[in-house]
């Protein structure tokens, strides 16, 4: 079985939490107390991790926010990996995929070079674009299925001739393609009416559920509908709702207290499903 | 109109060429003569660009090959941009896309920070995942449509209830979403039976056609079927077929001669469509 999956399942049981903290760290939104530091985003991430690690079972690094600043941003991403707690799952939210020999290079980047435990990938190009990721049996591969954004109606929800929407066909295929339990899917929390059906159709898949908070998804529904009753294999990601608490902070400690309170509240809500 | 599109159209007319050289530069495949240099991939790229710039109208940087080596590889990518000829189109072959606020960050990375003229993006997540790219009216945005790999049959060619395969629905939508001529699509050269129909359905879109050479697509068919008769808006990408000529090279000059010969041959074949 995927060692990444084992690891996060242990955390889920131990912490009675499904919380994945999304490090969508935008230099324009980092609180003032970090701005005078030489590496604001890196120190901001360090504080967020320190404040949330007792409640979180996973950390999701949104690669776009680091790439947007080029090498300097990616250096922040790389050094953030050094202080992510090793018992928690680290996810590269990268949405990559390309023809086989190119996907092999992406898999190398995120699994070998940066040593993430998991990655998000895009399904459009089909099997050979995802196979190089699934070849890493010890990792977890989250394939986009039904996402939380308005554009999900453009293609993901298109009804197919075979009598199901595209996202359910993706779900079917991914269930077959995963190896030793290393397959997962991304299903948005804003899609609560479909979430329960998707969960039932794929009890073996690990679910990554974003869209709670800023995007409008309900935490309660996501927790109740997204968790498989036997394996509890689900993560609920919250990014802006945890890392950007409202208010001004006079010190790093005050910021960390506010972030910890947000994470603690989320964990308490999630605990109900255990 | 997209200034990137104007620029590449001028190059196409001036050079009577559709050649896009793909810099899928793999350190394991770089010829021996570069291996002892301190920056083998960077110097390899410099030679490939020097050898092909009189025949090529565009250069496509496959981001995966640089990401696979982390910051060191991305530094090579960044410095490669400095010597790409400014009259040619520079394409980030990145296949990115995510929810709106995240795609905004990817667009910033490739258009503002690195100043590419064009990018490839993945359509699965729909309009708001692509809009931040289309907002750059002066650039060119190539959306995956029907790709050259075997996995294209998994989802791209799925027949929809509305009576067309998914890739044609993507084509329809992209035709509407582009602004001031800044929309393009990726259609694989291995799909010659569909290429002509796709071309007719979308005369206003710019086509990026990969898959000639190592992937088995025919150059002649791609040139004849992919080019719109009025606007000649197409690029044919060749990566491995140009940058890795067979044989051992005693000097950088000998390597560049071999690469130039490959590019010259391709340009001669392409010239027939003018």
Short mmCIF file of C-alpha atoms in Angstrom, two decimals:
data_model
loop_
_atom_site.label_atom_id
_atom_site.label_comp_id
_atom_site.label_asym_id
_atom_site.label_seq_id
_atom_site.Cartn_x
_atom_site.Cartn_y
_atom_site.Cartn_z
CA UNK A 1 0.00 0.00 0.00
CA UNK A 2 1.03 3.56 -0.62
CA UNK A 3 3.20 4.60 2.32
CA UNK A 4 1.98 8.18 1.89
CA UNK A 5 -1.57 6.96 2.36
CA UNK A 6 -0.66 4.97 5.45
CA UNK A 7 1.07 7.96 6.89
CA UNK A 8 -1.85 10.33 6.47
CA UNK A 9 -4.36 7.75 7.66
CA UNK A 10 -2.39 7.41 10.88
CA UNK A 11 -2.47 11.17 11.30
CA UNK A 12 -6.22 11.30 10.62
CA UNK A 13 -6.87 8.74 13.36
CA UNK A 14 -4.43 10.24 15.84
CA UNK A 15 -5.55 13.86 15.41
CA UNK A 16 -9.23 13.13 14.65
CA UNK A 17 -8.84 15.66 11.87
CA UNK A 18 -9.14 15.85 8.08
CA UNK A 19 -7.49 19.25 7.89
CA UNK A 20 -5.16 20.03 5.04
CA UNK A 21 -3.70 23.51 5.32
CA UNK A 22 -3.19 25.16 1.94
CA UNK A 23 -0.07 27.29 1.71
CA UNK A 24 -1.34 29.63 -1.02
CA UNK A 25 1.08 32.20 0.29
CA UNK A 26 0.70 35.50 -1.53
CA UNK A 27 3.36 38.11 -0.69
CA UNK A 28 0.70 40.83 -1.10
CA UNK A 29 -1.43 39.25 1.63
CA UNK A 30 1.27 38.37 4.15
CA UNK A 31 0.60 40.36 7.37
CA UNK A 32 2.70 43.45 8.03
CA UNK A 33 4.67 41.83 10.82
CA UNK A 34 6.43 39.61 8.26
CA UNK A 35 7.03 42.30 5.64
CA UNK A 36 10.21 43.68 7.15
CA UNK A 37 11.83 40.24 7.29
CA UNK A 38 14.29 39.25 4.58
CA UNK A 39 12.15 36.27 3.48
CA UNK A 40 8.51 37.27 4.26
CA UNK A 41 6.79 34.32 2.57
CA UNK A 42 9.16 31.76 4.05
CA UNK A 43 8.75 33.12 7.58
CA UNK A 44 4.99 33.42 7.10
CA UNK A 45 4.88 29.73 6.08
CA UNK A 46 7.01 28.79 9.07
CA UNK A 47 4.54 30.50 11.40
CA UNK A 48 1.50 28.96 9.70
CA UNK A 49 3.01 25.47 9.98
CA UNK A 50 4.01 25.99 13.61
CA UNK A 51 0.53 27.27 14.47
CA UNK A 52 -1.40 24.49 12.71
CA UNK A 53 0.67 21.34 12.95
CA UNK A 54 -1.17 19.97 15.97
CA UNK A 55 -4.48 20.16 14.07
CA UNK A 56 -3.44 19.51 10.47
CA UNK A 57 -2.75 16.11 8.91
CA UNK A 58 -1.53 17.51 5.58
CA UNK A 59 -0.03 20.63 4.03
CA UNK A 60 -0.75 21.57 0.44
CA UNK A 61 1.72 23.79 -1.37
CA UNK A 62 0.09 25.65 -4.26
CA UNK A 63 2.98 25.82 -6.73
CA UNK A 64 1.53 28.78 -8.67
CA UNK A 65 2.01 31.17 -5.77
CA UNK A 66 5.73 30.33 -5.68
CA UNK A 67 6.26 30.18 -9.45
CA UNK A 68 4.71 33.65 -9.77
CA UNK A 69 7.90 35.05 -8.21
CA UNK A 70 10.28 32.91 -10.25
CA UNK A 71 13.40 31.42 -8.68
CA UNK A 72 13.03 33.49 -5.52
CA UNK A 73 9.54 32.12 -4.92
CA UNK A 74 10.56 28.58 -5.72
CA UNK A 75 13.42 28.87 -3.25
CA UNK A 76 10.77 29.73 -0.63
CA UNK A 77 8.82 26.62 -1.68
CA UNK A 78 11.91 24.43 -1.46
CA UNK A 79 12.87 25.69 1.99
CA UNK A 80 9.28 25.43 3.23
CA UNK A 81 9.49 21.69 2.55
CA UNK A 82 12.31 21.47 5.08
CA UNK A 83 10.05 22.43 7.98
CA UNK A 84 6.85 20.65 7.00
CA UNK A 85 6.30 18.04 9.74
CA UNK A 86 7.45 14.68 8.36
CA UNK A 87 4.47 12.85 9.90
CA UNK A 88 2.06 15.00 7.86
CA UNK A 89 1.33 14.53 4.15
CA UNK A 90 2.98 17.08 1.85
CA UNK A 91 1.03 17.77 -1.34
CA UNK A 92 2.32 19.61 -4.39
CA UNK A 93 -0.83 21.25 -5.74
CA UNK A 94 0.63 21.45 -9.22
CA UNK A 95 -2.13 20.27 -11.61
CA UNK A 96 0.54 18.96 -13.99
CA UNK A 97 0.32 16.35 -16.80
CA UNK A 98 1.70 16.07 -20.33
CA UNK A 99 2.72 13.32 -22.77
CA UNK A 100 4.48 10.39 -21.11
CA UNK A 101 8.13 11.39 -21.37
CA UNK A 102 7.27 14.88 -20.13
CA UNK A 103 5.10 13.69 -17.23
CA UNK A 104 8.05 11.53 -16.21
CA UNK A 105 10.02 14.76 -15.81
CA UNK A 106 7.26 16.37 -13.72
CA UNK A 107 7.07 13.30 -11.50
CA UNK A 108 10.83 13.49 -11.03
CA UNK A 109 10.59 17.16 -10.10
CA UNK A 110 7.98 16.76 -7.40
CA UNK A 111 8.71 13.24 -6.13
CA UNK A 112 12.48 12.85 -6.51
CA UNK A 113 13.91 16.32 -6.50
CA UNK A 114 11.52 17.94 -4.00
CA UNK A 115 10.29 14.74 -2.31
CA UNK A 116 6.61 15.65 -1.92
CA UNK A 117 4.38 12.80 -0.67
CA UNK A 118 1.58 13.62 -3.09
CA UNK A 119 0.65 15.68 -6.13
CA UNK A 120 -2.44 16.94 -7.96
CA UNK A 121 -2.60 16.16 -11.69
CA UNK A 122 -4.96 17.03 -14.58
CA UNK A 123 -6.68 14.20 -16.51
CA UNK A 124 -7.41 15.73 -19.94
CA UNK A 125 -4.57 13.97 -21.81
CA UNK A 126 -5.45 10.49 -20.51
CA UNK A 127 -3.64 7.45 -19.22
CA UNK A 128 -0.09 7.83 -20.49
CA UNK A 129 -0.01 11.39 -19.16
CA UNK A 130 -0.75 10.12 -15.63
CA UNK A 131 1.06 6.75 -15.64
CA UNK A 132 4.49 8.21 -14.72
CA UNK A 133 2.92 9.57 -11.52
CA UNK A 134 1.09 6.32 -10.68
CA UNK A 135 4.41 4.49 -11.15
CA UNK A 136 5.43 5.94 -7.78
CA UNK A 137 3.54 3.36 -5.73
CA UNK A 138 4.47 4.84 -2.37
CA UNK A 139 3.04 8.29 -3.21
CA UNK A 140 -0.53 9.61 -3.50
CA UNK A 141 -1.77 10.96 -6.84
CA UNK A 142 -4.85 13.21 -6.76
CA UNK A 143 -6.48 13.49 -10.18
CA UNK A 144 -8.85 16.40 -10.85
CA UNK A 145 -12.39 15.04 -10.96
CA UNK A 146 -15.10 17.61 -10.14
CA UNK A 147 -13.55 20.88 -9.09
CA UNK A 148 -14.94 23.66 -6.92
CA UNK A 149 -14.87 26.51 -9.47
CA UNK A 150 -17.69 27.80 -11.73
CA UNK A 151 -15.87 26.55 -14.86
CA UNK A 152 -16.45 22.95 -13.77
CA UNK A 153 -19.70 23.16 -15.73
CA UNK A 154 -17.87 23.83 -19.01
CA UNK A 155 -16.33 20.38 -19.52
CA UNK A 156 -16.25 18.36 -16.29
CA UNK A 157 -20.03 18.19 -16.06
CA UNK A 158 -20.62 17.65 -19.79
CA UNK A 159 -22.91 14.61 -20.24
CA UNK A 160 -21.24 11.90 -22.28
CA UNK A 161 -22.90 9.76 -24.88
CA UNK A 162 -22.29 6.76 -22.59
CA UNK A 163 -24.70 8.21 -20.05
CA UNK A 164 -22.62 9.89 -17.40
CA UNK A 165 -20.88 13.24 -17.03
CA UNK A 166 -17.18 13.46 -17.92
CA UNK A 167 -16.09 13.68 -14.27
CA UNK A 168 -17.64 10.29 -13.49
CA UNK A 169 -15.77 8.76 -16.43
CA UNK A 170 -12.57 10.22 -14.99
CA UNK A 171 -13.51 8.67 -11.65
CA UNK A 172 -14.04 5.25 -13.26
CA UNK A 173 -10.72 5.35 -15.06
CA UNK A 174 -8.72 6.61 -12.10
CA UNK A 175 -10.13 3.79 -9.94
CA UNK A 176 -8.50 1.36 -12.38
CA UNK A 177 -5.26 3.27 -12.96
CA UNK A 178 -4.17 3.66 -9.34
CA UNK A 179 -1.70 1.16 -7.95
CA UNK A 180 -1.64 -0.22 -4.44
CA UNK A 181 -4.04 2.41 -3.23
CA UNK A 182 -2.03 5.38 -4.50
CA UNK A 183 -4.93 6.99 -6.41
CA UNK A 184 -7.03 9.88 -5.24
CA UNK A 185 -9.33 12.48 -6.74
CA UNK A 186 -10.00 16.16 -6.24
CA UNK A 187 -13.70 16.88 -5.59
CA UNK A 188 -14.75 20.40 -4.66
CA UNK A 189 -16.63 21.05 -1.44
CA UNK A 190 -18.94 23.36 -3.40
CA UNK A 191 -20.33 20.26 -5.13
CA UNK A 192 -22.11 18.77 -2.14
CA UNK A 193 -25.04 17.48 -4.20
CA UNK A 194 -22.68 15.23 -6.18
CA UNK A 195 -20.13 14.52 -3.46
CA UNK A 196 -22.04 11.73 -1.80
CA UNK A 197 -22.62 9.90 -5.11
CA UNK A 198 -18.95 10.26 -6.07
CA UNK A 199 -17.92 8.92 -2.66
CA UNK A 200 -20.16 5.86 -3.02
CA UNK A 201 -18.92 5.18 -6.55
CA UNK A 202 -15.28 5.09 -5.46
CA UNK A 203 -14.86 3.81 -1.91
CA UNK A 204 -11.20 2.93 -2.51
CA UNK A 205 -10.07 6.35 -3.65
CA UNK A 206 -8.58 9.00 -1.43
CA UNK A 207 -10.46 12.33 -1.67
CA UNK A 208 -8.90 15.76 -1.58
CA UNK A 209 -11.71 18.26 -1.00
CA UNK A 210 -10.90 21.94 -1.54
CA UNK A 211 -13.33 24.84 -1.70
CA UNK A 212 -14.34 25.22 1.95
CA UNK A 213 -14.30 28.83 3.14
CA UNK A 214 -13.40 31.54 0.61
CA UNK A 215 -14.94 29.48 -2.21
CA UNK A 216 -18.17 28.90 -0.31
CA UNK A 217 -18.21 25.15 0.37
CA UNK A 218 -19.69 23.85 3.61
CA UNK A 219 -17.28 22.22 6.02
CA UNK A 220 -19.95 20.07 7.60
CA UNK A 221 -21.22 18.71 4.32
CA UNK A 222 -17.72 18.07 3.05
CA UNK A 223 -16.82 16.19 6.21
CA UNK A 224 -19.96 14.09 6.30
CA UNK A 225 -20.25 13.35 2.60
CA UNK A 226 -16.62 13.12 1.62
CA UNK A 227 -15.37 10.64 4.20
CA UNK A 228 -15.62 6.97 3.41
CA UNK A 229 -17.15 5.25 6.43
CA UNK A 230 -14.62 2.43 6.44
CA UNK A 231 -11.36 4.01 5.39
CA UNK A 232 -11.90 7.68 6.34
CA UNK A 233 -9.74 8.52 3.33
CA UNK A 234 -10.40 12.19 2.86
CA UNK A 235 -8.68 15.49 3.34
CA UNK A 236 -10.46 18.81 3.51
CA UNK A 237 -8.30 21.65 2.35
CA UNK A 238 -8.64 25.14 3.70
CA UNK A 239 -6.25 27.81 2.47
CA UNK A 240 -7.39 31.43 2.81
CA UNK A 241 -9.76 30.51 5.68
CA UNK A 242 -6.81 29.50 7.88
CA UNK A 243 -3.74 31.38 6.75
CA UNK A 244 -5.25 34.86 6.49
CA UNK A 245 -7.11 35.53 9.76
CA UNK A 246 -8.71 38.97 9.92
CA UNK A 247 -7.15 41.80 11.85
CA UNK A 248 -3.77 43.43 12.38
CA UNK A 249 -1.10 41.56 14.33
CA UNK A 250 1.42 43.28 16.55
CA UNK A 251 3.68 40.25 16.69
CA UNK A 252 4.39 36.90 15.07
CA UNK A 253 3.04 35.26 18.21
CA UNK A 254 -0.28 37.09 17.91
CA UNK A 255 -0.57 36.02 14.27
CA UNK A 256 0.19 32.41 15.18
CA UNK A 257 -2.45 32.47 17.92
CA UNK A 258 -5.08 33.66 15.45
CA UNK A 259 -4.11 31.00 12.90
CA UNK A 260 -4.06 28.27 15.55
CA UNK A 261 -7.56 29.31 16.66
CA UNK A 262 -8.84 28.98 13.09
CA UNK A 263 -7.26 25.52 12.71
CA UNK A 264 -8.51 24.37 16.13
CA UNK A 265 -12.04 25.42 15.24
CA UNK A 266 -11.92 23.51 11.95
CA UNK A 267 -10.57 20.41 13.67
CA UNK A 268 -13.36 20.54 16.25
CA UNK A 269 -15.95 20.66 13.48
CA UNK A 270 -14.28 17.76 11.67
CA UNK A 271 -14.07 15.64 14.80
CA UNK A 272 -17.82 15.04 14.60
CA UNK A 273 -17.39 12.50 11.82
CA UNK A 274 -15.18 10.20 13.90
CA UNK B 1 -4.62 42.01 -32.24
CA UNK B 2 -2.26 39.95 -30.17
CA UNK B 3 1.20 41.41 -30.71
CA UNK B 4 2.66 37.93 -30.18
CA UNK B 5 0.55 36.67 -33.06
CA UNK B 6 1.62 39.53 -35.32
CA UNK B 7 5.23 38.86 -34.50
CA UNK B 8 5.13 35.18 -35.34
CA UNK B 9 3.08 35.76 -38.48
CA UNK B 10 5.77 38.14 -39.72
CA UNK B 11 8.40 35.48 -39.04
CA UNK B 12 6.35 32.83 -40.84
CA UNK B 13 6.12 35.00 -43.95
CA UNK B 14 9.73 36.14 -43.84
CA UNK B 15 11.26 32.71 -43.26
CA UNK B 16 8.65 30.68 -45.15
CA UNK B 17 8.70 28.35 -42.21
CA UNK B 18 6.33 26.99 -39.55
CA UNK B 19 9.13 25.53 -37.46
CA UNK B 20 8.90 25.68 -33.69
CA UNK B 21 11.96 24.17 -32.05
CA UNK B 22 11.16 22.39 -28.81
CA UNK B 23 13.78 22.79 -26.11
CA UNK B 24 13.00 19.54 -24.27
CA UNK B 25 16.55 19.58 -23.02
CA UNK B 26 17.34 16.47 -21.01
CA UNK B 27 20.74 16.51 -19.26
CA UNK B 28 21.00 12.75 -19.87
CA UNK B 29 20.73 13.27 -23.63
CA UNK B 30 22.96 16.31 -24.04
CA UNK B 31 25.93 15.32 -26.27
CA UNK B 32 29.26 14.61 -24.62
CA UNK B 33 30.86 17.80 -25.88
CA UNK B 34 28.65 19.82 -23.50
CA UNK B 35 29.01 17.55 -20.49
CA UNK B 36 32.27 18.99 -19.22
CA UNK B 37 30.90 22.53 -19.26
CA UNK B 38 29.72 24.10 -16.03
CA UNK B 39 26.16 24.58 -17.36
CA UNK B 40 25.65 21.76 -19.91
CA UNK B 41 21.91 22.31 -20.57
CA UNK B 42 22.27 26.08 -20.88
CA UNK B 43 25.16 25.79 -23.35
CA UNK B 44 23.34 23.05 -25.25
CA UNK B 45 20.32 25.36 -25.58
CA UNK B 46 22.54 28.22 -26.71
CA UNK B 47 23.95 26.02 -29.48
CA UNK B 48 20.53 24.74 -30.56
CA UNK B 49 19.17 28.30 -30.76
CA UNK B 50 22.22 29.55 -32.68
CA UNK B 51 21.98 26.63 -35.12
CA UNK B 52 18.25 26.93 -35.78
CA UNK B 53 17.33 30.60 -35.53
CA UNK B 54 17.49 31.23 -39.26
CA UNK B 55 14.92 28.47 -39.88
CA UNK B 56 12.74 28.63 -36.77
CA UNK B 57 9.91 31.08 -36.12
CA UNK B 58 9.29 29.97 -32.54
CA UNK B 59 10.99 28.24 -29.61
CA UNK B 60 9.04 26.14 -27.15
CA UNK B 61 10.46 25.61 -23.69
CA UNK B 62 9.10 22.45 -22.08
CA UNK B 63 8.99 23.49 -18.43
CA UNK B 64 9.00 19.91 -17.10
CA UNK B 65 12.55 19.29 -18.28
CA UNK B 66 13.77 22.28 -16.26
CA UNK B 67 11.58 21.70 -13.21
CA UNK B 68 12.87 18.13 -12.97
CA UNK B 69 16.19 19.57 -11.76
CA UNK B 70 14.65 22.06 -9.36
CA UNK B 71 16.09 25.56 -8.99
CA UNK B 72 19.21 24.69 -10.97
CA UNK B 73 17.12 23.61 -13.95
CA UNK B 74 14.82 26.61 -13.70
CA UNK B 75 17.84 28.88 -13.66
CA UNK B 76 18.82 27.30 -16.98
CA UNK B 77 15.31 28.00 -18.27
CA UNK B 78 15.45 31.60 -17.11
CA UNK B 79 18.83 32.26 -18.71
CA UNK B 80 17.79 30.49 -21.92
CA UNK B 81 15.09 33.14 -22.32
CA UNK B 82 17.81 35.78 -22.49
CA UNK B 83 19.21 34.44 -25.74
CA UNK B 84 16.00 33.40 -27.51
CA UNK B 85 15.79 35.68 -30.57
CA UNK B 86 13.31 38.47 -29.76
CA UNK B 87 11.77 38.33 -33.25
CA UNK B 88 10.75 34.67 -32.68
CA UNK B 89 7.81 33.54 -30.52
CA UNK B 90 8.76 32.13 -27.12
CA UNK B 91 6.33 29.53 -25.79
CA UNK B 92 6.18 28.19 -22.24
CA UNK B 93 4.95 24.64 -22.76
CA UNK B 94 3.59 24.47 -19.25
CA UNK B 95 0.09 22.92 -19.53
CA UNK B 96 -1.00 24.91 -16.47
CA UNK B 97 -4.52 25.89 -15.26
CA UNK B 98 -6.26 25.99 -11.87
CA UNK B 99 -9.06 27.98 -10.21
CA UNK B 100 -9.09 31.66 -11.14
CA UNK B 101 -6.95 33.20 -8.40
CA UNK B 102 -4.34 30.46 -8.89
CA UNK B 103 -4.29 30.73 -12.69
CA UNK B 104 -3.69 34.45 -12.20
CA UNK B 105 -0.49 33.48 -10.39
CA UNK B 106 0.58 31.12 -13.20
CA UNK B 107 -0.10 33.83 -15.77
CA UNK B 108 2.04 36.23 -13.75
CA UNK B 109 4.84 33.68 -13.57
CA UNK B 110 5.08 33.04 -17.30
CA UNK B 111 3.95 36.39 -18.73
CA UNK B 112 5.17 38.96 -16.23
CA UNK B 113 8.05 37.36 -14.40
CA UNK B 114 9.54 35.37 -17.27
CA UNK B 115 8.00 37.36 -20.15
CA UNK B 116 7.15 34.46 -22.47
CA UNK B 117 5.11 35.44 -25.55
CA UNK B 118 2.84 32.39 -25.30
CA UNK B 119 1.83 29.48 -23.07
CA UNK B 120 0.10 26.12 -23.31
CA UNK B 121 -2.80 25.55 -20.88
CA UNK B 122 -5.11 22.64 -19.98
CA UNK B 123 -8.90 23.07 -20.41
CA UNK B 124 -10.38 20.55 -17.92
CA UNK B 125 -11.37 23.12 -15.25
CA UNK B 126 -13.17 25.43 -17.70
CA UNK B 127 -13.48 29.13 -18.36
CA UNK B 128 -12.42 30.78 -15.12
CA UNK B 129 -9.28 28.61 -15.08
CA UNK B 130 -8.24 30.03 -18.48
CA UNK B 131 -9.57 33.59 -18.27
CA UNK B 132 -6.52 34.98 -16.40
CA UNK B 133 -4.37 33.87 -19.37
CA UNK B 134 -6.75 35.27 -22.01
CA UNK B 135 -6.70 38.58 -20.11
CA UNK B 136 -3.22 39.10 -21.55
CA UNK B 137 -4.45 40.31 -24.92
CA UNK B 138 -0.98 40.77 -26.41
CA UNK B 139 0.04 37.14 -25.75
CA UNK B 140 -0.92 33.82 -27.38
CA UNK B 141 -2.72 31.16 -25.35
CA UNK B 142 -2.63 27.60 -26.70
CA UNK B 143 -5.33 25.41 -25.12
CA UNK B 144 -4.97 21.63 -25.31
CA UNK B 145 -7.51 20.32 -27.81
CA UNK B 146 -6.61 16.97 -29.39
CA UNK B 147 -3.16 15.87 -28.31
CA UNK B 148 -0.66 13.58 -30.01
CA UNK B 149 -0.41 10.89 -27.31
CA UNK B 150 -2.28 7.55 -27.05
CA UNK B 151 -4.19 8.74 -23.96
CA UNK B 152 -6.06 11.27 -26.11
CA UNK B 153 -8.64 8.51 -26.64
CA UNK B 154 -9.42 8.30 -22.91
CA UNK B 155 -11.23 11.62 -22.52
CA UNK B 156 -10.48 14.03 -25.39
CA UNK B 157 -12.16 11.78 -27.96
CA UNK B 158 -15.09 10.79 -25.74
CA UNK B 159 -18.36 11.39 -27.63
CA UNK B 160 -20.58 13.86 -25.84
CA UNK B 161 -24.32 13.65 -25.54
CA UNK B 162 -24.53 16.82 -27.64
CA UNK B 163 -23.14 14.94 -30.62
CA UNK B 164 -19.45 15.76 -30.82
CA UNK B 165 -16.31 14.56 -29.11
CA UNK B 166 -15.04 16.51 -26.11
CA UNK B 167 -12.12 18.04 -28.05
CA UNK B 168 -14.51 19.71 -30.50
CA UNK B 169 -16.46 21.19 -27.61
CA UNK B 170 -13.18 22.57 -26.27
CA UNK B 171 -12.50 24.02 -29.73
CA UNK B 172 -15.93 25.70 -29.81
CA UNK B 173 -15.49 27.25 -26.39
CA UNK B 174 -11.93 28.43 -26.98
CA UNK B 175 -13.02 30.15 -30.20
CA UNK B 176 -15.34 32.26 -28.07
CA UNK B 177 -13.00 32.81 -25.11
CA UNK B 178 -10.00 34.20 -26.99
CA UNK B 179 -9.61 37.97 -27.16
CA UNK B 180 -8.29 39.95 -30.08
CA UNK B 181 -6.94 36.85 -31.74
CA UNK B 182 -4.93 35.65 -28.75
CA UNK B 183 -6.40 32.12 -28.70
CA UNK B 184 -4.78 29.02 -30.07
CA UNK B 185 -5.12 25.27 -29.70
CA UNK B 186 -2.77 22.31 -29.49
CA UNK B 187 -3.59 19.62 -32.05
CA UNK B 188 -1.26 16.66 -32.42
CA UNK B 189 0.32 15.87 -35.78
CA UNK B 190 -0.49 12.20 -35.16
CA UNK B 191 -4.19 13.06 -35.58
CA UNK B 192 -4.08 13.85 -39.30
CA UNK B 193 -7.51 12.34 -39.96
CA UNK B 194 -9.10 14.92 -37.65
CA UNK B 195 -6.71 17.81 -38.25
CA UNK B 196 -8.32 19.06 -41.41
CA UNK B 197 -11.81 19.11 -39.85
CA UNK B 198 -10.52 20.91 -36.78
CA UNK B 199 -8.78 23.47 -38.99
CA UNK B 200 -11.97 24.14 -40.97
CA UNK B 201 -14.03 24.47 -37.77
CA UNK B 202 -11.77 27.15 -36.34
CA UNK B 203 -10.16 29.30 -39.04
CA UNK B 204 -9.42 32.11 -36.59
CA UNK B 205 -7.44 30.06 -34.11
CA UNK B 206 -3.67 29.70 -34.10
CA UNK B 207 -2.58 26.03 -34.17
CA UNK B 208 0.37 24.57 -32.34
CA UNK B 209 1.04 21.14 -33.82
CA UNK B 210 3.42 18.86 -31.93
CA UNK B 211 4.06 15.18 -32.51
CA UNK B 212 6.13 15.24 -35.72
CA UNK B 213 9.16 12.99 -35.56
CA UNK B 214 9.72 10.93 -32.41
CA UNK B 215 5.97 10.66 -31.85
CA UNK B 216 5.28 9.53 -35.42
CA UNK B 217 3.32 12.41 -36.94
CA UNK B 218 3.84 13.28 -40.62
CA UNK B 219 5.40 16.64 -41.33
CA UNK B 220 3.79 16.92 -44.74
CA UNK B 221 0.30 16.19 -43.48
CA UNK B 222 0.70 18.55 -40.57
CA UNK B 223 1.89 21.34 -42.85
CA UNK B 224 -0.84 20.87 -45.44
CA UNK B 225 -3.74 20.20 -43.09
CA UNK B 226 -2.84 22.43 -40.17
CA UNK B 227 -2.24 25.70 -41.98
CA UNK B 228 -5.19 27.98 -42.55
CA UNK B 229 -5.09 29.08 -46.18
CA UNK B 230 -5.72 32.74 -45.38
CA UNK B 231 -3.88 33.38 -42.17
CA UNK B 232 -1.21 30.66 -42.21
CA UNK B 233 -1.58 30.59 -38.44
CA UNK B 234 0.17 27.39 -37.48
CA UNK B 235 3.36 26.25 -35.88
CA UNK B 236 4.77 22.77 -36.21
CA UNK B 237 6.84 21.79 -33.23
CA UNK B 238 9.75 19.42 -33.49
CA UNK B 239 11.76 18.68 -30.38
CA UNK B 240 13.76 15.45 -30.34
CA UNK B 241 13.88 15.37 -34.17
CA UNK B 242 15.95 18.57 -34.23
CA UNK B 243 17.85 18.88 -30.98
CA UNK B 244 19.22 15.34 -30.78
CA UNK B 245 20.83 14.55 -34.15
CA UNK B 246 22.37 11.09 -34.32
CA UNK B 247 26.09 10.57 -33.98
CA UNK B 248 28.99 11.70 -31.82
CA UNK B 249 30.25 15.26 -32.11
CA UNK B 250 33.87 16.23 -31.70
CA UNK B 251 33.04 19.89 -31.23
CA UNK B 252 30.22 22.31 -30.50
CA UNK B 253 30.53 23.49 -34.13
CA UNK B 254 30.00 19.97 -35.45
CA UNK B 255 26.91 19.59 -33.26
CA UNK B 256 25.52 22.91 -34.43
CA UNK B 257 26.07 21.93 -38.07
CA UNK B 258 24.10 18.73 -37.56
CA UNK B 259 21.26 20.57 -35.81
CA UNK B 260 21.20 23.28 -38.49
CA UNK B 261 20.97 20.62 -41.18
CA UNK B 262 17.95 19.07 -39.47
CA UNK B 263 16.23 22.44 -39.15
CA UNK B 264 17.06 23.42 -42.74
CA UNK B 265 15.57 20.18 -44.00
CA UNK B 266 12.35 20.74 -42.03
CA UNK B 267 12.07 24.32 -43.30
CA UNK B 268 12.47 23.13 -46.89
CA UNK B 269 9.65 20.64 -46.43
CA UNK B 270 7.45 23.29 -44.85
CA UNK B 271 8.13 25.81 -47.61
CA UNK B 272 5.91 23.81 -49.93
CA UNK B 273 2.77 25.15 -48.30
CA UNK B 274 3.63 28.78 -49.11
#
